[in-house]
Coordinates of C-alpha atoms in Angstrom, one line a residue:
X1 CA 80.4 79.6 125.8
X2 CA 81.6 83.2 126.4
X3 CA 80.1 85.8 128.7
X4 CA 82.1 88.8 127.4
X5 CA 81.5 90.9 124.3
X6 CA 84.5 90.9 122.0
X7 CA 86.9 88.4 120.5
X8 CA 89.7 90.1 122.5
X9 CA 87.8 89.5 125.7
X10 CA 86.7 86.1 124.6
X11 CA 90.4 85.1 124.4
X12 CA 91.2 86.6 127.8
X13 CA 88.2 84.7 129.2
X14 CA 89.5 81.5 127.8
X15 CA 93.0 82.2 129.0
X16 CA 91.6 82.9 132.5
X17 CA 90.9 79.2 132.8
X18 CA 94.6 78.5 132.9
X19 CA 95.9 81.7 134.4
X20 CA 94.9 82.5 138.0
X21 CA 94.0 86.1 139.0
X22 CA 92.3 87.3 135.8
X23 CA 89.0 89.2 135.9
X24 CA 86.6 90.0 133.2
X25 CA 86.5 93.7 132.3
X26 CA 85.5 96.0 129.5
X27 CA 83.1 95.7 126.6
X28 CA 83.0 95.5 122.9
X29 CA 83.1 98.0 120.1
X30 CA 84.4 98.8 116.7
X31 CA 87.5 97.0 115.7
X32 CA 90.6 99.1 114.9
X33 CA 91.2 97.3 111.6
X34 CA 90.8 100.3 109.3
X35 CA 93.0 102.5 111.5
X36 CA 95.7 99.9 111.6
X37 CA 95.6 99.5 107.8
X38 CA 95.9 103.3 107.4
X39 CA 99.1 103.1 109.4
X40 CA 100.8 101.3 106.4
X41 CA 101.5 104.7 104.8
X42 CA 105.1 105.7 105.4
X43 CA 105.0 109.5 105.2
X44 CA 107.2 111.6 107.5
X45 CA 105.8 112.1 111.0
X46 CA 104.7 115.6 112.3
X47 CA 107.2 117.8 114.1
X48 CA 106.2 116.8 117.6
X49 CA 104.8 113.9 119.6
X50 CA 101.4 115.5 120.4
X51 CA 100.7 116.2 116.7
X52 CA 101.8 112.7 115.8
X53 CA 99.4 111.1 118.3
X54 CA 96.6 113.3 117.2
X55 CA 97.1 112.4 113.6
X56 CA 97.2 108.7 114.5
X57 CA 93.9 108.9 116.2
X58 CA 92.3 111.3 113.8
X59 CA 90.6 108.5 111.8
X60 CA 89.0 107.0 114.9
X61 CA 85.7 108.8 115.3
X62 CA 85.0 107.7 118.9
X63 CA 84.8 110.5 121.4
X64 CA 85.8 108.6 124.6
X65 CA 89.1 107.6 122.9
X66 CA 89.8 111.1 121.8
X67 CA 89.2 112.3 125.4
X68 CA 91.4 109.7 126.8
X69 CA 94.2 110.6 124.4
X70 CA 93.9 114.3 125.4
X71 CA 94.1 113.4 129.1
X72 CA 97.1 111.2 128.4
X73 CA 99.0 113.9 126.5
X74 CA 98.3 116.5 129.2
X75 CA 99.3 114.2 132.0
X76 CA 102.5 113.1 130.3
X77 CA 103.5 116.6 129.1
X78 CA 107.2 117.2 129.1
X79 CA 108.0 113.5 129.8
X80 CA 109.9 111.1 127.6
X81 CA 107.5 108.3 126.9
X82 CA 109.3 106.2 124.3
X83 CA 109.8 103.0 126.4
X84 CA 108.2 101.3 129.3
X85 CA 111.5 101.2 131.2
X86 CA 115.2 100.9 130.4
X87 CA 115.0 97.1 130.1
X88 CA 112.4 97.6 127.4
X89 CA 114.7 100.0 125.6
X90 CA 117.7 97.6 125.9
X91 CA 115.9 94.6 124.5
X92 CA 114.1 96.4 121.7
X93 CA 117.2 98.1 120.5
X94 CA 119.2 94.9 120.7
X95 CA 116.7 92.8 118.8
X96 CA 116.0 95.4 116.1
X97 CA 119.7 96.4 115.5
X98 CA 120.1 94.2 112.5
X99 CA 116.5 94.1 111.3
X100 CA 114.8 95.8 108.4
X101 CA 113.9 99.3 109.7
X102 CA 111.6 99.7 106.8
X103 CA 109.3 96.9 108.0
X104 CA 107.1 99.1 110.2
X105 CA 104.7 96.2 111.0
X106 CA 107.6 94.2 112.4
X107 CA 109.0 97.1 114.4
X108 CA 105.6 97.9 115.9
X109 CA 105.0 94.3 117.0
X110 CA 108.5 93.9 118.5
X111 CA 108.1 97.2 120.3
X112 CA 105.1 95.7 122.2
X113 CA 106.5 92.2 122.6
X114 CA 109.7 93.5 124.2
X115 CA 107.8 95.8 126.6
X116 CA 106.9 92.9 128.9
X117 CA 109.8 90.7 130.0
X118 CA 107.8 87.5 130.6
X119 CA 106.1 87.9 127.3
X120 CA 109.4 88.4 125.5
X121 CA 110.9 85.3 127.1
X122 CA 108.2 83.4 125.2
X123 CA 108.1 85.3 122.0
X124 CA 111.9 85.5 121.4
X125 CA 111.7 81.8 120.5
X126 CA 109.2 82.7 117.8
X127 CA 111.2 85.7 116.4
X128 CA 113.6 85.3 113.5
X129 CA 115.7 87.8 111.6
X130 CA 112.8 89.7 110.0
X131 CA 109.7 87.9 111.1
X132 CA 107.5 87.0 114.1
X133 CA 105.7 83.7 114.0
X134 CA 102.5 84.0 116.1
X135 CA 101.4 80.4 115.3
X136 CA 101.6 77.9 118.0
X137 CA 102.5 80.3 120.7
X138 CA 101.7 79.1 124.3
X139 CA 101.1 82.0 126.6
X140 CA 100.7 79.9 129.7
X141 CA 101.7 81.9 132.8
X142 CA 101.4 85.3 131.1
X143 CA 99.5 88.1 133.0
X144 CA 96.7 90.3 131.6
X145 CA 99.0 93.2 130.6
X146 CA 101.3 90.9 128.7
X147 CA 98.4 89.3 127.0
X148 CA 97.0 92.7 125.9
X149 CA 100.5 93.6 124.5
X150 CA 100.5 90.3 122.6
X151 CA 97.1 90.8 121.1
X152 CA 97.9 94.4 119.9
X153 CA 101.2 93.3 118.5
X154 CA 99.4 90.6 116.5
X155 CA 96.8 93.0 115.3
X156 CA 99.5 95.5 114.1
X157 CA 101.6 92.7 112.5
X158 CA 98.9 90.5 110.9
X159 CA 95.8 92.7 110.7
X160 CA 93.8 90.5 113.1
X161 CA 90.9 92.0 115.2
X162 CA 91.6 91.5 118.9
X163 CA 91.5 95.2 120.1
X164 CA 88.5 97.4 119.7
X165 CA 88.1 101.2 119.9
X166 CA 86.1 100.9 123.1
X167 CA 88.6 98.5 124.6
X168 CA 91.4 101.1 124.0
X169 CA 89.3 103.9 125.6
X170 CA 88.5 101.8 128.7
X171 CA 90.8 102.9 131.5
X172 CA 90.0 99.8 133.5
X173 CA 90.8 97.4 130.7
X174 CA 93.8 99.2 129.3
X175 CA 95.9 100.8 132.0
X176 CA 97.7 104.1 131.4
X177 CA 101.1 102.7 130.8
X178 CA 99.8 100.0 128.4
X179 CA 97.7 102.7 126.7
X180 CA 100.9 104.7 126.1
X181 CA 102.7 101.6 124.6
X182 CA 99.7 100.9 122.3
X183 CA 99.6 104.5 121.1
X184 CA 103.4 104.4 120.5
X185 CA 103.1 101.1 118.7
X186 CA 100.5 102.5 116.3
X187 CA 102.7 105.4 115.6
X188 CA 105.7 103.1 114.9
X189 CA 103.4 101.1 112.5
X190 CA 102.8 104.3 110.6
X191 CA 106.1 106.2 110.9
X192 CA 108.7 103.7 112.0
X193 CA 111.5 104.4 114.4
X194 CA 111.0 108.2 114.0
X195 CA 107.9 107.8 116.2
X196 CA 110.0 106.6 119.1
X197 CA 112.5 109.4 118.6
X198 CA 109.7 111.9 118.9
X199 CA 108.4 110.3 122.0
X200 CA 111.9 110.4 123.6
X201 CA 112.5 114.0 122.5
X202 CA 109.6 115.4 124.6
X203 CA 111.8 115.5 127.7
X204 CA 114.3 117.8 126.1
X205 CA 112.6 119.6 123.2

């Protein structure tokens, strides 16, 4: 029996039974499946990060999400936002160095899975040369942010339906830094590594 409103929150609720410190937040909404499918197209990205993010979210007709994106872009103006930290950059660049850069789904998943060190310690054993195996993964001991990154990575890679539009717009459920990572991952799913390059270029246009 579940007391929360979406599959994403159902899974967090179930995970809470084995992971101390979790609290139920957020609410349901429209699943981002169509927007993630749209990201399959591989056209060149716009000229700057702001335009790229606006294009990524253009198909999502949900006002609170658009407002959150606008606030995020304003607050992060002039800052490089390509990676969560230097450790994230180091692990992601190392793991993708010999991978197929044309596999945008794989790149977007690895971008998120490497953003949390504890999550990556688990997922690196389920990652081979050009594939991520999400089957049979045990996330025991992972925290809420790591679980969110895992769910979005799985959605982008496999087309599952863990994250909803309202989840992404919820500032309590998806914290600012995680929101940035999710937005970047969606951009990578559509434009590949060029999306990260645009995110990094903001600091020195």
